[in-house]
Amino acid sequence: MSTVGVVLVSHSAEVAQSVARLAQGLAGAGATARVAAAGGTAGGELGTSSELILAAAREVDQGAGVALLVDLGSAVLTVKALLEDEELPAGSRLVDAPFVEGAVAAVVTASTGADLDAVVAAAGEAYAYRKV
Amino acid sequence: MGALTVRDTQFFRRWMAAAADVVRREAARLTELDSPIGDADHGSNLLRGFTAVESALASEPPATPGALLQLTGRTLISTVGGASGPLYGTLFRRAGKELGEAAEVSDEQLRAALQVGVDAVAQLGGAAPGDKTMLDALLPGVAALATSYRAAADAAEQGALATVPMQARKGRASYLGERSIGHQDPGATSSALLLGALADAAGEGS
């Protein structure tokens, strides 16, 4: 079964990788969705790399769509620019969601075989969960 | 602007060479401006970007002004590493697309293309005039292109200076609230430098 892929774009390589592990861990042993981290610049510094984002998206793309979650600033703008230029795989979408909670929701939902709309909606709903 | 002047690919090559030169000269100042209100990387980011643009234009020389601007934009998006990458990348790429495949373009066509590019930057970043961003230099600069390249550079420079008393409403500087007041915006400053480089390429240097 092809599932929606999830790409996590952060200014920090460590943050992107850790959130990927966290989301896969919380999604449980049955989590089958592909997740890839695209953190920091190609040179290993804080920032955003379009190359790393494109590579991560191609890595997780199985033809069912790719949900991209981002932290802030250049991560948001770079993904938007890549989408406008149609450089990302067909069916790629920037998700408006909190990074950590959205990543967990996206991976859990994608692992059920849900389609891209459902994955994006689940990640976005994480905004509605109030903590106090 | 001379209505009969046409601008060939060589003109745009001069613009990007002048842009790379001025970024090299001013990188330290741009990073310094980015220190109190940003993450102190604007100069080094643009230096990496425009150095890569120089290499790209040398290794695969574009045949038309439109292709040159599009290659410039793609290179900036992939090499800058900060928010200015996708923003300037979008400016040049959209302007380049607007110029199509013409071998030469008029000053009016270039003005209209840059206006499309600046509008795309505004849409991508979601900023408005007065938000203390590169738009505060780009919008008055491109508006003054109808007069001359020199007028555009001067208007952009005035626009950059006018960001000093503004409170930032976009990007990392906006987290500082009122503490962002009193600093010149690094993005508006680099925008003025890029329009200054355009005036240099047109032989209208200061």
Short mmCIF file of C-alpha atoms in Angstrom, two decimals:
data_model
loop_
_atom_site.label_atom_id
_atom_site.label_comp_id
_atom_site.label_asym_id
_atom_site.label_seq_id
_atom_site.Cartn_x
_atom_site.Cartn_y
_atom_site.Cartn_z
CA MET A 1 0.00 0.00 0.00
CA SER A 2 1.39 3.39 -0.87
CA THR A 3 1.07 5.93 1.92
CA VAL A 4 1.42 9.69 2.13
CA GLY A 5 5.03 10.68 2.83
CA VAL A 6 5.94 13.18 5.53
CA VAL A 7 8.86 15.66 5.32
CA LEU A 8 9.98 17.64 8.37
CA VAL A 9 11.78 20.90 7.59
CA SER A 10 13.52 22.69 10.45
CA HIS A 11 16.33 25.26 10.72
CA SER A 12 18.14 22.62 12.77
CA ALA A 13 19.16 19.17 11.52
CA GLU A 14 18.91 17.83 15.07
CA VAL A 15 15.37 19.18 15.53
CA ALA A 16 14.16 17.72 12.23
CA GLN A 17 15.70 14.31 12.93
CA SER A 18 14.52 14.21 16.53
CA VAL A 19 10.95 15.17 15.65
CA ALA A 20 10.97 12.50 12.94
CA ARG A 21 12.04 9.88 15.51
CA LEU A 22 9.53 11.20 18.04
CA ALA A 23 6.64 11.05 15.56
CA GLN A 24 7.55 7.54 14.42
CA GLY A 25 7.99 6.41 18.02
CA LEU A 26 4.64 7.82 19.17
CA ALA A 27 2.92 6.46 16.08
CA GLY A 28 3.81 2.99 17.31
CA ALA A 29 5.20 -0.21 15.87
CA GLY A 30 2.59 -0.27 13.13
CA ALA A 31 3.64 3.08 11.73
CA THR A 32 4.33 2.47 8.06
CA ALA A 33 4.40 6.04 6.73
CA ARG A 34 7.70 7.18 5.34
CA VAL A 35 9.21 10.16 7.17
CA ALA A 36 12.29 12.15 6.18
CA ALA A 37 14.06 15.01 7.93
CA ALA A 38 15.37 18.06 6.07
CA GLY A 39 17.08 20.16 8.71
CA GLY A 40 19.66 22.93 8.52
CA THR A 41 21.79 23.91 5.54
CA ALA A 42 23.74 21.54 3.31
CA GLY A 43 26.83 22.76 5.16
CA GLY A 44 25.46 21.62 8.52
CA GLU A 45 24.59 25.09 9.82
CA LEU A 46 21.28 26.49 11.05
CA GLY A 47 19.12 27.46 8.09
CA THR A 48 17.17 25.96 5.21
CA SER A 49 18.37 23.95 2.23
CA SER A 50 16.20 23.50 -0.85
CA GLU A 51 18.43 20.57 -1.87
CA LEU A 52 17.79 18.72 1.38
CA ILE A 53 14.04 19.43 1.12
CA LEU A 54 13.85 18.13 -2.47
CA ALA A 55 15.88 15.02 -1.58
CA ALA A 56 13.68 14.30 1.46
CA ALA A 57 10.48 14.73 -0.56
CA ARG A 58 11.70 12.39 -3.29
CA GLU A 59 12.78 9.87 -0.66
CA VAL A 60 9.30 9.60 0.92
CA ASP A 61 7.22 10.04 -2.25
CA GLN A 62 5.30 6.89 -3.14
CA GLY A 63 2.81 8.57 -5.42
CA ALA A 64 0.19 9.21 -2.72
CA GLY A 65 1.36 12.74 -1.96
CA VAL A 66 3.89 14.36 0.37
CA ALA A 67 2.99 16.45 3.43
CA LEU A 68 5.67 19.00 4.33
CA LEU A 69 5.74 20.37 7.88
CA VAL A 70 8.00 23.36 8.55
CA ASP A 71 9.18 25.39 11.51
CA LEU A 72 9.44 29.08 10.58
CA GLY A 73 10.83 31.85 8.37
CA SER A 74 13.00 30.57 5.55
CA ALA A 75 11.68 27.02 6.01
CA VAL A 76 8.15 28.26 5.19
CA LEU A 77 9.28 30.52 2.35
CA THR A 78 11.60 27.97 0.74
CA VAL A 79 8.90 25.28 0.60
CA LYS A 80 6.44 27.82 -0.83
CA ALA A 81 8.95 28.88 -3.49
CA LEU A 82 9.67 25.24 -4.41
CA LEU A 83 5.94 24.52 -4.70
CA GLU A 84 5.44 27.53 -6.96
CA ASP A 85 8.28 26.36 -9.16
CA GLU A 86 6.75 22.84 -9.24
CA GLU A 87 10.08 21.31 -8.27
CA LEU A 88 8.65 19.08 -5.54
CA PRO A 89 6.99 15.73 -6.40
CA ALA A 90 3.41 15.96 -7.71
CA GLY A 91 0.96 16.01 -4.79
CA SER A 92 3.33 17.79 -2.40
CA ARG A 93 1.66 20.14 0.06
CA LEU A 94 2.82 22.63 2.68
CA VAL A 95 0.92 21.84 5.90
CA ASP A 96 -0.26 24.64 8.18
CA ALA A 97 0.34 22.94 11.53
CA PRO A 98 2.41 23.14 14.71
CA PHE A 99 5.69 21.38 13.98
CA VAL A 100 5.93 18.72 16.69
CA GLU A 101 2.25 17.94 17.31
CA GLY A 102 1.48 18.21 13.61
CA ALA A 103 4.26 15.77 12.76
CA VAL A 104 2.89 13.17 15.18
CA ALA A 105 -0.65 13.58 13.83
CA ALA A 106 0.56 13.42 10.22
CA VAL A 107 2.62 10.24 10.71
CA VAL A 108 -0.14 8.45 12.66
CA THR A 109 -2.75 9.38 10.06
CA ALA A 110 -0.57 8.62 7.06
CA SER A 111 0.23 5.20 8.54
CA THR A 112 -3.48 4.29 8.44
CA GLY A 113 -3.37 4.66 4.69
CA ALA A 114 -5.37 7.89 4.77
CA ASP A 115 -5.12 10.21 1.77
CA LEU A 116 -3.27 13.52 1.64
CA ASP A 117 -6.35 15.61 2.52
CA ALA A 118 -6.89 13.56 5.68
CA VAL A 119 -3.22 13.76 6.67
CA VAL A 120 -3.16 17.53 6.18
CA ALA A 121 -6.42 17.95 8.11
CA ALA A 122 -5.19 15.82 11.01
CA ALA A 123 -1.96 17.79 11.30
CA GLY A 124 -3.82 21.10 11.14
CA GLU A 125 -6.24 19.99 13.86
CA ALA A 126 -3.28 19.90 16.25
CA TYR A 127 -3.68 23.71 16.44
CA ALA A 128 -7.07 23.20 18.10
CA TYR A 129 -5.72 21.18 21.01
CA ARG A 130 -5.38 23.66 23.91
CA LYS A 131 -2.93 22.89 26.67
CA VAL A 132 -4.41 25.10 29.39
CA MET B 1 14.75 56.41 -19.51
CA GLY B 2 15.60 56.31 -23.19
CA ALA B 3 12.64 54.76 -24.94
CA LEU B 4 14.86 53.38 -27.68
CA THR B 5 17.44 51.77 -25.42
CA VAL B 6 17.32 47.99 -25.45
CA ARG B 7 18.97 45.81 -22.84
CA ASP B 8 20.66 42.61 -23.96
CA THR B 9 21.89 39.61 -21.97
CA GLN B 10 25.24 41.32 -21.45
CA PHE B 11 23.49 44.16 -19.57
CA PHE B 12 21.97 41.66 -17.14
CA ARG B 13 25.31 39.93 -16.78
CA ARG B 14 26.81 43.33 -15.79
CA TRP B 15 23.98 43.80 -13.27
CA MET B 16 24.69 40.50 -11.54
CA ALA B 17 28.45 41.11 -11.59
CA ALA B 18 27.88 44.50 -9.96
CA ALA B 19 25.50 42.90 -7.45
CA ALA B 20 28.09 40.28 -6.49
CA ASP B 21 30.72 43.04 -6.15
CA VAL B 22 28.60 45.21 -3.88
CA VAL B 23 27.54 42.24 -1.76
CA ARG B 24 31.21 41.33 -1.31
CA ARG B 25 32.00 44.92 -0.27
CA GLU B 26 29.01 45.27 2.04
CA ALA B 27 28.61 41.74 3.45
CA ALA B 28 30.12 42.66 6.80
CA ARG B 29 27.83 45.70 7.15
CA LEU B 30 24.73 43.66 6.20
CA THR B 31 25.59 41.04 8.81
CA GLU B 32 26.21 43.79 11.36
CA LEU B 33 22.76 45.30 10.65
CA ASP B 34 21.32 41.79 11.05
CA SER B 35 22.94 41.32 14.48
CA PRO B 36 20.68 43.36 16.77
CA ILE B 37 17.36 42.37 15.13
CA GLY B 38 18.10 39.20 13.17
CA ASP B 39 20.34 36.16 13.32
CA ALA B 40 23.49 37.89 12.03
CA ASP B 41 23.75 35.99 8.76
CA HIS B 42 22.30 38.26 6.07
CA GLY B 43 25.67 39.35 4.65
CA SER B 44 27.23 35.90 4.67
CA ASN B 45 24.04 34.36 3.23
CA LEU B 46 23.91 36.83 0.33
CA LEU B 47 27.64 36.49 -0.25
CA ARG B 48 27.25 32.73 -0.61
CA GLY B 49 24.23 33.25 -2.90
CA PHE B 50 25.70 35.82 -5.27
CA THR B 51 29.04 34.00 -5.44
CA ALA B 52 27.07 30.94 -6.54
CA VAL B 53 25.18 33.09 -9.08
CA GLU B 54 28.50 34.24 -10.57
CA SER B 55 29.64 30.61 -10.91
CA ALA B 56 26.32 29.48 -12.39
CA LEU B 57 26.29 32.30 -14.98
CA ALA B 58 29.88 31.47 -15.94
CA SER B 59 29.45 27.71 -16.21
CA GLU B 60 26.13 27.70 -18.09
CA PRO B 61 25.85 31.15 -19.77
CA PRO B 62 22.16 31.94 -20.37
CA ALA B 63 21.24 33.11 -23.87
CA THR B 64 18.53 35.61 -22.94
CA PRO B 65 17.80 38.18 -20.20
CA GLY B 66 14.84 36.10 -19.04
CA ALA B 67 16.91 32.92 -18.76
CA LEU B 68 19.65 34.79 -16.91
CA LEU B 69 17.26 36.17 -14.29
CA GLN B 70 15.60 32.77 -13.85
CA LEU B 71 18.96 31.04 -13.33
CA THR B 72 19.87 33.77 -10.84
CA GLY B 73 16.63 33.19 -8.93
CA ARG B 74 16.96 29.41 -8.85
CA THR B 75 20.55 29.68 -7.66
CA LEU B 76 19.65 32.09 -4.86
CA ILE B 77 16.83 29.83 -3.63
CA SER B 78 19.18 26.84 -3.49
CA THR B 79 22.23 28.51 -1.94
CA VAL B 80 21.32 31.43 0.36
CA GLY B 81 19.98 29.37 3.28
CA GLY B 82 17.96 32.18 4.88
CA ALA B 83 14.60 33.83 4.15
CA SER B 84 16.23 36.23 1.67
CA GLY B 85 16.96 33.22 -0.59
CA PRO B 86 13.38 32.35 -1.52
CA LEU B 87 12.41 36.05 -1.46
CA TYR B 88 15.12 37.35 -3.81
CA GLY B 89 14.93 34.06 -5.71
CA THR B 90 11.24 34.64 -6.35
CA LEU B 91 11.89 38.26 -7.39
CA PHE B 92 14.42 37.30 -10.07
CA ARG B 93 12.67 34.13 -11.20
CA ARG B 94 9.30 35.77 -11.67
CA ALA B 95 10.82 38.79 -13.40
CA GLY B 96 12.76 36.42 -15.66
CA LYS B 97 9.64 34.47 -16.56
CA GLU B 98 7.91 37.75 -17.35
CA LEU B 99 10.66 38.67 -19.85
CA GLY B 100 10.07 35.43 -21.75
CA GLU B 101 12.59 34.41 -24.39
CA ALA B 102 13.31 37.82 -25.92
CA ALA B 103 16.98 38.40 -26.79
CA GLU B 104 16.65 42.08 -25.88
CA VAL B 105 14.16 43.91 -23.70
CA SER B 106 13.18 47.54 -23.37
CA ASP B 107 13.56 49.53 -20.17
CA GLU B 108 9.77 49.55 -19.89
CA GLN B 109 9.61 45.75 -20.21
CA LEU B 110 12.25 45.42 -17.51
CA ARG B 111 10.39 47.83 -15.23
CA ALA B 112 7.13 45.90 -15.69
CA ALA B 113 8.89 42.56 -15.10
CA LEU B 114 10.52 43.77 -11.89
CA GLN B 115 7.14 45.04 -10.70
CA VAL B 116 5.71 41.54 -11.22
CA GLY B 117 8.69 40.14 -9.31
CA VAL B 118 8.25 42.53 -6.39
CA ASP B 119 4.52 41.76 -6.25
CA ALA B 120 5.41 38.05 -6.05
CA VAL B 121 7.80 38.78 -3.16
CA ALA B 122 5.00 40.59 -1.34
CA GLN B 123 2.67 37.65 -1.86
CA LEU B 124 5.25 35.05 -0.78
CA GLY B 125 6.29 36.87 2.39
CA GLY B 126 2.89 38.36 3.19
CA ALA B 127 4.44 41.68 4.17
CA ALA B 128 2.95 45.13 3.62
CA PRO B 129 4.68 48.51 3.22
CA GLY B 130 5.83 49.76 6.62
CA ASP B 131 6.47 46.28 8.05
CA LYS B 132 10.24 46.96 8.04
CA THR B 133 11.14 44.50 5.27
CA MET B 134 12.86 44.52 1.89
CA LEU B 135 9.54 45.70 0.40
CA ASP B 136 10.11 49.10 2.00
CA ALA B 137 13.05 49.57 -0.39
CA LEU B 138 11.82 47.50 -3.34
CA LEU B 139 8.40 49.13 -3.74
CA PRO B 140 9.59 52.79 -3.94
CA GLY B 141 12.63 51.66 -5.94
CA VAL B 142 10.66 49.88 -8.63
CA ALA B 143 8.10 52.71 -8.71
CA ALA B 144 10.93 55.16 -9.51
CA LEU B 145 12.23 52.99 -12.36
CA ALA B 146 9.80 54.86 -14.61
CA THR B 147 12.08 57.90 -14.11
CA SER B 148 15.56 56.36 -14.32
CA TYR B 149 17.73 53.59 -12.90
CA ARG B 150 19.52 56.18 -10.77
CA ALA B 151 16.20 57.43 -9.39
CA ALA B 152 15.25 53.85 -8.54
CA ALA B 153 18.49 53.27 -6.65
CA ASP B 154 18.09 56.53 -4.76
CA ALA B 155 14.43 55.84 -3.88
CA ALA B 156 15.36 52.38 -2.63
CA GLU B 157 18.16 53.84 -0.51
CA GLN B 158 15.72 56.36 0.99
CA GLY B 159 13.28 53.52 1.58
CA ALA B 160 15.94 51.53 3.43
CA LEU B 161 16.82 54.53 5.62
CA ALA B 162 13.12 55.02 6.36
CA THR B 163 12.96 51.56 7.98
CA VAL B 164 14.99 52.80 10.99
CA PRO B 165 12.01 54.14 13.00
CA MET B 166 9.69 51.31 11.94
CA GLN B 167 8.64 48.43 14.18
CA ALA B 168 9.18 45.06 12.49
CA ARG B 169 6.03 43.07 11.75
CA LYS B 170 7.51 40.18 9.76
CA GLY B 171 10.28 37.68 10.31
CA ARG B 172 12.49 37.12 13.30
CA ALA B 173 12.80 40.85 14.06
CA SER B 174 9.04 41.02 14.73
CA TYR B 175 9.53 38.95 17.91
CA LEU B 176 11.45 41.92 19.32
CA GLY B 177 8.40 44.19 19.14
CA GLU B 178 9.29 47.79 20.00
CA ARG B 179 12.94 46.85 20.47
CA SER B 180 13.20 46.48 16.68
CA ILE B 181 12.73 50.27 16.41
CA GLY B 182 15.91 52.26 15.76
CA HIS B 183 17.64 49.70 13.54
CA GLN B 184 17.87 49.78 9.76
CA ASP B 185 16.38 46.67 8.16
CA PRO B 186 19.11 44.51 6.59
CA GLY B 187 16.79 43.19 3.84
CA ALA B 188 15.75 46.70 2.79
CA THR B 189 19.44 47.65 2.82
CA SER B 190 20.47 44.80 0.52
CA SER B 191 17.52 45.57 -1.77
CA ALA B 192 18.83 49.12 -2.16
CA LEU B 193 22.28 47.72 -2.96
CA LEU B 194 20.83 45.48 -5.68
CA LEU B 195 19.02 48.40 -7.32
CA GLY B 196 22.25 50.42 -6.99
CA ALA B 197 24.00 47.62 -8.90
CA LEU B 198 21.33 47.89 -11.61
CA ALA B 199 22.04 51.63 -11.94
CA ASP B 200 25.77 50.82 -12.19
CA ALA B 201 25.07 48.33 -15.00
CA ALA B 202 23.10 51.03 -16.82
CA GLY B 203 25.98 53.47 -16.48
CA GLU B 204 24.02 55.56 -13.99
CA GLY B 205 26.22 54.89 -10.97
CA SER B 206 26.37 57.36 -8.11
#
